[in-house]
Coordinates of C-alpha atoms and ligand atoms in Angstrom, one line a residue:
X193 CA 19.3 0.1 19.8
X194 CA 17.0 1.9 22.2
X195 CA 14.0 0.1 23.7
X196 CA 11.0 1.4 25.4
X197 CA 10.8 1.0 29.1
X198 CA 7.8 -0.6 30.8
X199 CA 6.6 2.8 31.9
X200 CA 6.9 4.2 28.4
X201 CA 5.2 1.1 26.9
X202 CA 2.2 1.9 29.1
X203 CA 2.4 5.4 27.8
X204 CA 2.6 4.2 24.2
X205 CA -0.4 2.0 24.7
X206 CA -2.3 4.9 26.4
X207 CA -1.3 7.0 23.4
X208 CA -2.9 4.6 20.9
X209 CA -5.9 4.3 23.2
X210 CA -5.2 0.6 23.5
X211 CA -4.6 0.0 27.1
X212 CA -7.7 -1.5 28.8
X213 CA -9.6 0.8 31.2
X214 CA -8.7 -1.7 33.9
X215 CA -5.1 -0.8 33.0
X216 CA -1.8 -2.1 34.2
X217 CA 0.3 -5.0 33.0
X218 CA -0.6 -8.4 34.4
X219 CA 1.6 -11.5 34.7
X220 CA 3.4 -12.7 31.6
X221 CA 1.2 -15.0 29.5
X222 CA 4.2 -16.6 27.8
X223 CA 6.9 -17.5 30.3
X224 CA 9.6 -18.6 27.8
X225 CA 12.8 -16.5 27.8
X226 CA 12.5 -15.1 24.2
X227 CA 9.1 -15.1 22.6
X228 CA 9.4 -15.5 18.8
X229 CA 7.5 -13.4 16.2
X230 CA 7.8 -14.1 12.5
X231 CA 6.7 -11.4 10.1
X232 CA 6.1 -12.2 6.5
X233 CA 6.6 -9.3 4.1
X234 CA 9.1 -6.5 4.5
X235 CA 7.0 -3.7 3.1
X236 CA 5.1 -0.9 4.8
X237 CA 3.1 -3.1 7.2
X238 CA 5.6 -5.9 7.9
X239 CA 8.8 -3.8 8.3
X240 CA 6.9 -1.3 10.6
X241 CA 5.7 -4.2 12.8
X242 CA 9.1 -5.7 13.0
X243 CA 10.7 -2.4 14.0
X244 CA 8.1 -1.5 16.5
X245 CA 8.2 -4.9 18.1
X246 CA 11.9 -4.5 18.8
X247 CA 11.4 -0.9 20.0
X248 CA 8.7 -1.9 22.4
X249 CA 10.5 -5.0 23.7
X250 CA 14.1 -5.9 22.8
X251 CA 13.6 -9.3 24.3
X252 CA 11.4 -10.4 21.5
X253 CA 13.1 -12.5 18.8
X254 CA 11.8 -11.0 15.5
X255 CA 12.4 -12.6 12.1
X256 CA 11.3 -10.7 9.0
X257 CA 10.9 -12.8 5.9
X258 CA 11.1 -10.7 2.7
X259 CA 11.7 -12.0 -0.9
X260 CA 13.5 -8.9 -2.2
X261 CA 16.9 -7.6 -1.0
X262 CA 15.7 -4.0 -1.7
X263 CA 12.2 -2.5 -1.3
X264 CA 11.0 -0.1 -4.0
X265 CA 8.1 1.9 -2.7
X266 CA 4.9 2.4 -4.6
X267 CA 4.5 5.8 -2.9
X268 CA 6.3 8.3 -5.2
X269 CA 6.7 5.7 -8.0
X270 CA 4.2 7.8 -10.0
X271 CA 6.8 10.6 -9.8
X272 CA 9.3 8.3 -11.3
X273 CA 6.9 7.7 -14.2
X274 CA 6.5 11.4 -14.6
X275 CA 10.3 11.9 -14.7
X276 CA 10.2 13.9 -11.5
X277 CA 12.2 11.5 -9.4
X278 CA 14.8 8.7 -9.9
X279 CA 14.2 5.1 -9.0
X280 CA 17.1 5.2 -6.6
X281 CA 15.3 7.7 -4.4
X282 CA 12.5 5.3 -3.7
X283 CA 14.7 2.2 -3.1
X284 CA 15.3 1.2 0.5
X285 CA 17.5 -1.5 2.0
X286 CA 17.2 -3.6 5.2
X287 CA 20.5 -2.9 6.8
X288 CA 19.2 -0.6 9.5
X289 CA 16.5 -3.1 10.6
X290 CA 19.3 -5.6 10.9
X291 CA 22.1 -3.6 12.5
X292 CA 20.2 -0.9 14.4
X293 CA 17.2 -2.9 15.5
X294 CA 18.5 -6.5 15.8
X295 CA 15.9 -7.9 13.5
X296 CA 16.7 -11.2 11.8
X297 CA 16.0 -10.3 8.2
X298 CA 15.7 -13.4 6.0
X299 CA 15.6 -12.9 2.2
X300 CA 13.4 -15.8 1.1
X301 CA 9.8 -16.5 0.2
X302 CA 7.3 -18.0 2.7
X303 CA 5.5 -20.8 0.8
X304 CA 3.3 -22.3 3.5
X305 CA 2.1 -21.8 7.1
X306 CA 1.5 -24.7 9.4
X307 CA -1.0 -23.3 11.9
X308 CA -1.0 -26.4 14.1
X309 CA 2.8 -26.6 14.4
X310 CA 3.1 -22.7 14.4
X311 CA 5.7 -22.7 11.7
X312 CA 6.4 -21.1 8.3
X313 CA 8.1 -23.0 5.5
X314 CA 10.4 -21.1 3.2
X315 CA 11.2 -21.7 -0.5
X316 CA 14.9 -22.1 0.4
X317 CA 13.9 -25.2 2.5
X318 CA 14.1 -24.0 6.1
X319 CA 11.3 -23.7 8.6
X320 CA 10.7 -20.9 11.1
X321 CA 8.9 -21.6 14.4
X322 CA 6.8 -18.8 15.9
X323 CA 4.7 -17.8 18.9
X324 CA 2.9 -15.1 17.0
X325 CA 2.8 -14.6 13.2
X326 CA 2.2 -11.4 11.3
X327 CA 1.4 -11.5 7.6
X328 CA 1.7 -8.4 5.5
X329 CA 2.3 -9.7 1.9
X330 CA 0.6 -6.8 0.0
X331 CA -1.4 -7.6 -3.1
X332 CA -1.5 -10.1 -5.9
X333 CA -2.9 -9.4 -9.3
X334 CA -6.1 -11.2 -10.3
X335 CA -4.8 -12.4 -13.7
X336 CA -7.5 -12.8 -16.4
X337 CA -10.1 -11.0 -14.3
X338 CA -9.9 -8.7 -17.3
X339 CA -10.0 -11.1 -20.3
X340 CA -6.5 -11.8 -21.7
X341 CA -4.8 -9.7 -19.0
X342 CA -2.2 -12.2 -17.8
X343 CA 1.5 -12.1 -16.8
X344 CA 2.6 -12.1 -20.5
X345 CA 0.1 -9.2 -21.3
X346 CA 1.6 -7.2 -18.4
X347 CA 4.9 -7.2 -20.3
X348 CA 3.2 -5.2 -23.1
X349 CA 0.6 -3.4 -21.0
X350 CA 2.3 -2.9 -17.6
X351 CA 0.3 -2.5 -14.5
X352 CA 3.1 -0.9 -12.5
X353 CA 1.0 -1.5 -9.4
X354 CA 4.0 -3.1 -7.6
X355 CA 6.9 -0.8 -8.0
X356 CA 10.1 -2.0 -9.7
X357 CA 10.6 -3.6 -13.1
X358 CA 7.0 -2.7 -14.1
X359 CA 7.6 1.0 -13.3
X360 CA 10.8 1.0 -15.4
X361 CA 8.9 -0.7 -18.3
X362 CA 6.0 1.8 -18.2
X363 CA 8.4 4.8 -18.0
X364 CA 10.4 3.5 -21.0
X365 CA 7.2 3.1 -23.0
X366 CA 6.1 6.6 -22.2
X367 CA 9.5 7.9 -23.3
X368 CA 9.2 6.1 -26.6
X369 CA 5.6 7.2 -27.2
X370 CA 5.2 9.6 -30.2
X371 CA 4.1 13.2 -29.6
X372 CA 0.3 13.1 -30.3
X373 CA 0.0 9.6 -29.0
X374 CA -2.7 8.2 -26.7
X375 CA -1.9 6.9 -23.2
X376 CA -4.7 4.7 -21.9
X377 CA -5.1 3.9 -18.2
X378 CA -7.5 1.1 -17.1
X379 CA -8.6 1.8 -13.5
X380 CA -10.1 -0.8 -11.2
X381 CA -13.3 -1.0 -9.1
X382 CA -13.0 -0.8 -5.3
X383 CA -11.4 -2.2 -3.2
X384 CA -7.8 -1.8 -4.5
X385 CA -4.4 -0.7 -3.4
X386 CA -4.1 3.1 -3.1
X387 CA -7.5 4.6 -4.1
X388 CA -6.0 8.0 -5.3
X389 CA -3.0 6.3 -7.0
X390 CA -4.4 6.0 -10.6
X391 CA -5.4 9.7 -10.6
X392 CA -2.0 10.8 -9.2
X393 CA -0.4 8.7 -11.9
X394 CA -2.6 10.4 -14.6
X395 CA -1.4 13.7 -13.2
X396 CA 2.4 12.9 -13.1
X397 CA 2.2 11.4 -16.6
X398 CA 0.4 14.6 -17.8
X399 CA 3.2 16.6 -16.3
X400 CA 5.7 14.7 -18.4
X401 CA 3.7 14.8 -21.6
X402 CA 2.9 18.5 -21.3
X403 CA 6.6 19.4 -21.6
X404 CA 7.9 16.4 -23.7
X405 CA 4.9 15.5 -26.0
X406 CA 2.3 18.2 -25.6
X407 CA 0.0 17.0 -28.4
X408 CA -0.6 13.7 -26.5
X409 CA -3.8 12.6 -24.8
X410 CA -4.6 10.6 -21.6
X411 CA -7.7 8.5 -21.6
X412 CA -8.8 7.0 -18.2
X413 CA -11.3 4.1 -18.6
X414 CA -12.7 3.5 -15.1
X415 CA -14.7 0.6 -13.6
X416 CA -16.1 3.1 -11.0
X417 CA -18.4 6.1 -11.2
X418 CA -16.4 8.3 -8.8
X419 CA -12.9 8.3 -7.3
X420 CA -10.9 9.6 -4.3
X421 CA -10.3 13.3 -4.2
X422 CA -12.2 13.6 -7.5
X423 CA -13.1 17.3 -7.2
X424 CA -9.5 18.2 -6.3
X425 CA -7.9 16.2 -9.1
X426 CA -10.3 17.6 -11.6
X427 CA -9.6 21.1 -10.5
X428 CA -5.9 20.5 -10.7
X429 CA -6.1 18.9 -14.2
X430 CA -8.2 21.8 -15.5
X431 CA -5.5 24.3 -14.1
X432 CA -2.4 22.4 -15.1
X433 CA -3.3 20.2 -18.0
X434 CA -6.4 21.7 -19.7
X435 CA -7.9 19.4 -22.3
X436 CA -5.3 16.6 -21.9
X437 CA -7.0 14.2 -19.6
X438 CA -10.4 12.5 -20.3
X439 CA -12.0 10.4 -17.6
X440 CA -14.7 7.9 -18.6
X441 CA -16.9 6.5 -15.7
X442 CA -18.3 3.0 -15.6
X443 CA -21.8 4.4 -16.3
X444 CA -20.5 5.9 -19.5
X445 CA -19.0 2.5 -20.6
X446 CA -15.6 3.1 -19.0
X447 CA -15.3 -0.5 -17.6
X448 CA -12.8 -2.5 -19.6
X449 CA -13.6 -6.2 -19.9
X450 CA -10.9 -7.4 -22.3
X451 CA -7.5 -6.4 -23.6
X452 CA -5.6 -7.4 -26.8
X453 CA -1.8 -6.9 -26.3
X454 CA -1.2 -7.7 -30.0
X455 CA -3.3 -4.9 -31.4
X456 CA -2.7 -2.6 -28.3
X457 CA -6.5 -2.3 -27.8
X458 CA -8.9 -2.6 -24.9
X459 CA -12.6 -3.4 -25.1
X460 CA -15.3 -2.1 -22.8
X461 CA -18.3 -3.9 -21.4
X462 CA -20.4 -2.6 -24.3
X463 CA -17.9 -3.7 -27.0
X464 CA -16.3 -0.3 -27.7
X465 CA -12.6 -0.8 -28.7
X466 CA -10.0 1.8 -27.8
X467 CA -6.5 1.8 -29.3
X468 CA -3.6 3.2 -27.3
X469 CA 0.1 3.8 -27.9
X470 CA 0.9 3.1 -24.3
X471 CA -1.6 1.2 -22.1
X472 CA -1.4 0.9 -18.3
X473 CA -3.8 -1.7 -17.0
X474 CA -4.4 -1.5 -13.3
X475 CA -6.3 -4.8 -12.8
X476 CA -8.5 -6.1 -9.9
X477 CA -6.4 -7.3 -7.0
X478 CA -6.5 -9.6 -3.9
X479 CA -4.4 -10.3 -0.8
X480 CA -0.9 -11.7 -1.6
X481 CA -0.5 -15.3 -2.5
X482 CA 0.7 -16.6 0.9
X483 CA -2.5 -15.2 2.5
X484 CA -4.6 -17.2 0.0
X485 CA -2.5 -20.4 0.5
X486 CA -2.6 -20.2 4.3
X487 CA -6.4 -19.9 4.4
X488 CA -6.4 -16.4 5.7
X489 CA -8.5 -14.9 2.9
X490 CA -12.2 -15.2 2.5
X491 CA -14.2 -15.5 -0.8
X492 CA -13.6 -11.8 -1.5
X493 CA -9.9 -12.6 -1.9
X494 CA -9.1 -10.3 1.1
X495 CA -8.5 -11.3 4.8
X496 CA -11.1 -10.7 7.5
X497 CA -9.5 -9.4 10.8
X498 CA -10.6 -8.3 14.2
X499 CA -10.1 -4.5 13.9
X500 CA -9.0 -4.2 17.5
X501 CA -5.7 -6.0 16.9
X502 CA -5.8 -7.2 13.3
X503 CA -5.8 -10.8 14.4
X504 CA -7.2 -13.0 11.7
X505 CA -10.8 -14.1 12.0
X506 CA -9.8 -17.3 10.4
X507 CA -6.7 -18.3 12.4
X508 CA -6.0 -17.4 16.0
X509 CA -2.5 -16.1 16.7
X510 CA -2.0 -14.9 13.2
X511 CA -2.3 -11.1 12.4
X512 CA -2.9 -9.9 8.9
X513 CA -2.2 -6.2 8.1
X514 CA -1.7 -3.8 5.3
X515 CA -3.4 -4.1 1.9
X516 CA -4.2 -7.8 2.4
X517 CA -6.5 -7.1 5.4
X518 CA -10.2 -6.0 5.2
X519 CA -10.0 -2.8 7.2
X520 CA -12.5 -0.5 5.4
X521 CA -13.1 2.4 5.8
X522 CA -9.3 2.5 6.2
X523 CA -7.9 2.7 2.7
X524 CA -5.3 0.3 1.4
X525 CA -2.3 2.6 1.8
X526 CA 1.3 2.6 3.1
X527 CA 0.3 5.0 5.8
X528 CA -2.6 2.7 6.9
X529 CA -0.2 -0.3 6.9
X530 CA 2.3 1.5 9.0
X531 CA -0.4 2.6 11.5
X532 CA -1.7 -1.0 11.7
X533 CA 1.9 -2.3 12.1
X534 CA 2.4 -0.2 15.2
X535 CA -0.9 -1.2 16.7
X536 CA -0.2 -4.9 16.0
X537 CA 3.3 -4.6 17.5
X538 CA 1.7 -3.2 20.7
X539 CA -1.0 -5.8 20.7
X540 CA 1.5 -8.6 20.5
X541 CA 3.7 -7.2 23.2
X542 CA 0.6 -6.8 25.4
X543 CA -0.3 -10.4 24.7
X544 CA 3.1 -11.6 25.7
X545 CA 2.9 -9.6 28.9
X546 CA -0.6 -10.8 29.6
X547 CA -2.0 -7.3 29.4
X548 CA -5.4 -6.5 28.0
X549 CA -5.5 -4.6 24.7
X550 CA -8.6 -2.7 23.6
X551 CA -9.8 0.4 21.7
X552 CA -6.8 1.4 19.6
X553 CA -7.0 4.3 17.1
X554 CA -5.5 4.4 13.7
X555 CA -4.7 7.2 11.2
X556 CA -4.2 7.7 7.5
X557 CA -3.1 10.6 5.3
X558 CA -2.8 10.2 1.5
X559 CA -1.0 13.0 -0.3
X560 CA -1.2 13.1 -4.1
X561 CA 1.1 15.1 -6.4
X562 CA -0.8 16.7 -9.2
X563 CA 2.2 18.8 -10.4
X564 CA 5.7 19.5 -9.1
X565 CA 4.4 22.3 -6.9
X566 CA 0.8 21.1 -6.6
X567 CA -0.1 18.7 -3.8
X568 CA -3.5 17.7 -2.4
X569 CA -4.4 15.4 0.5
X570 CA -7.0 13.4 2.4
X571 CA -6.7 12.4 6.1
X572 CA -8.8 10.5 8.6
X573 CA -8.7 9.0 12.1
X574 CA -10.3 5.6 12.8
X575 CA -11.5 3.9 15.9
X576 CA -13.3 0.6 16.7
X577 CA -16.9 0.7 17.8
X578 CA -19.1 -2.4 18.2
X579 CA -16.2 -4.4 16.7
X580 CA -16.4 -2.3 13.5
X581 CA -13.7 0.1 12.2
X582 CA -15.3 3.6 11.9
X583 CA -13.9 6.9 10.7
X584 CA -14.1 9.5 13.5
X585 CA -16.4 12.3 12.5
X586 CA -14.8 15.7 12.3
X587 CA -11.2 14.3 12.4
X588 CA -9.4 14.7 9.1
X589 CA -10.9 15.8 5.8
X590 CA -9.6 16.8 2.3
X591 CA -7.7 19.8 1.1
X592 CA -9.8 22.8 0.5
X593 CA -11.2 23.4 -3.0
X594 CA -10.0 26.4 -5.1
X595 CA -7.1 27.1 -2.8
X596 CA -4.5 29.5 -4.0
X597 CA -1.2 28.3 -5.5
X598 CA 0.7 28.7 -2.3
X599 CA -1.5 26.2 -0.4
X600 CA -0.9 23.6 -3.2
X601 CA 2.8 24.4 -3.2
X602 CA 2.9 23.8 0.6
X603 CA 1.0 20.5 0.3
X604 CA 3.6 19.3 -2.3
X605 CA 6.3 20.0 0.2
X606 CA 4.4 18.3 3.0
X607 CA 4.1 15.2 0.8
X608 CA 7.9 15.2 0.4
X609 CA 8.3 15.5 4.2
X610 CA 5.8 12.7 4.7
X611 CA 7.7 10.4 2.4
X612 CA 11.0 11.1 4.2
X613 CA 9.4 10.5 7.6
X614 CA 7.5 7.4 6.8
X615 CA 10.3 5.6 5.1
X616 CA 12.5 6.4 8.1
X617 CA 9.8 5.1 10.4
X618 CA 9.4 1.8 8.4
X619 CA 13.0 1.0 7.4
X620 CA 14.9 2.6 10.3
Ligands
FAD884 C1 1.3 3.9 -7.7 C2 1.1 3.8 -6.2 C3 1.2 4.9 -5.4 C4 1.0 4.8 -4.0 N1 1.2 5.9 -3.3 C5 0.9 5.9 -1.9 C6 1.1 7.0 -1.1 O1 1.4 8.1 -1.6 N2 0.8 6.9 0.2 C7 0.5 5.7 0.8 O2 0.3 5.7 2.0 N3 0.3 4.6 0.0 C8 0.5 4.6 -1.3 N4 0.4 3.5 -2.0 C9 -0.1 2.2 -1.4 C10 1.1 1.5 -0.7 O3 2.1 1.2 -1.6 C11 0.5 0.1 -0.2 O4 -0.7 0.4 0.4 C12 1.5 -0.4 0.9 O5 2.7 -0.8 0.2 C13 0.9 -1.6 1.6 O6 1.8 -2.2 2.5 P1 1.8 -3.8 2.7 O7 2.8 -4.0 3.8 O8 0.5 -4.3 2.8 O9 2.4 -4.3 1.3 P2 3.8 -4.0 0.6 O10 4.3 -2.7 1.1 O11 3.6 -4.2 -0.8 O12 4.8 -5.1 1.2 C14 4.6 -6.5 1.0 C15 5.9 -7.2 0.9 O13 5.8 -8.5 1.2 C16 6.7 -9.3 0.4 N5 6.1 -10.6 0.2 C17 4.9 -11.0 -0.3 N6 4.7 -12.3 -0.2 C18 5.8 -12.8 0.4 C19 6.2 -14.1 0.8 N7 5.4 -15.1 0.6 N8 7.4 -14.3 1.4 C20 8.2 -13.2 1.6 N9 7.9 -11.9 1.3 C21 6.7 -11.7 0.7 C22 6.7 -8.5 -0.9 O14 8.0 -8.7 -1.6 C23 6.7 -7.0 -0.4 O15 7.9 -6.5 -0.2 C24 0.6 3.6 -3.4 C25 0.5 2.4 -4.2 C26 0.7 2.5 -5.6 C27 0.5 1.3 -6.5

């Protein structure tokens, strides 16, 4: 495994904008031989942090706690639903993190954090001590926030908002749906994991239905009045799937308040009942369970953090990143979680070395696939000003409207390149 030299670490910090103006690395703050970092959650945020910690300083003892032996990415899971990709292509193992990067990967579930003792208890019975803790558990579903939408209902009306068995279930339902059937998607209010995700999903499912069941319809019932990249999605739908997708905003009674899995119906705030052949409910969410149990979340269900280094505002020495953290205007995306993971790794290394750490910058790009050869994107750069995360004016933007087919074709290829690059960056 290659590590980054002291000089290159300074350069890395300078690149993130994170080294204090006073600069230089002071005396080590923690004198022990091998500082210990425990990372909970081996997804986009957690695995990135673990890997970058070891790249920045191979002396750090890093333990990554992850329930699953394989990680199935949500990014590109919509393509699996649309029959454009196989599940295998979005499944990643942890061997490289173990063997190439020397990370102690433990497949178990963290059940409690003892902040006073600085330890994490695992379901398997063992306890891990840490000097610094990073928590990146992703999301939990708020069961029953939509009446009757509980874990049993999700077996008939999948959310597929965590990739895996739910993705397979929704795909098999779509394959069994009759031509001329109605696919209903229930979309949530902000904030939620992956703002463009529901609309990319409507696109990839439309792609499948257009060739396999062309008389079918897609109805999106939304708890919002607008959505990410709306103009670009609508343009793509009109071009590729004319008349197939109907989107109903919250103001037009699109907000669903109850479901009935027996009758395969959903009911809106104003009592209108819609019946579907396949129903995908993307319910309200909150930070993953361990963040709730460990007192890291506030009443919103998400975790307040200091945007400079993502240290919890509720517990010193604990960093919360990824979807679980309150980082708006950064969206809850894999790209954001990866970007935050790198910054947190640098912040922890700086803390161990007794170096100051200020003014980082973060980035996000979200590609969406509207059709096999039709990609669109949104990108932004973020900095911290007055202790607030802000989007840098003039950096980033969205794909141009009414671009010719070649531009959309190229963006679809960039999306594939992005997926290959980020999964390599996260899982090694
Ligand atoms: C359909 C869809 C499409 C998407 N497409 C994109 C995209 O194109 N680009 C993009 O950037 N983002 C995309 N996203 C968003 C992206 O998936 C998330 O933002 C990202 O996964 C967040 O990273 P995370 O580390 O917070 O959580 P995750 O990646 O979900 O990782 C959390 C991990 O923690 C583990 N875990 C949780 N609790 C515990 C515990 N107590 N003990 C041990 N392990 C635990 C879980 O098993 C999980 O592996 C998409 C999301 C969806 C739903």
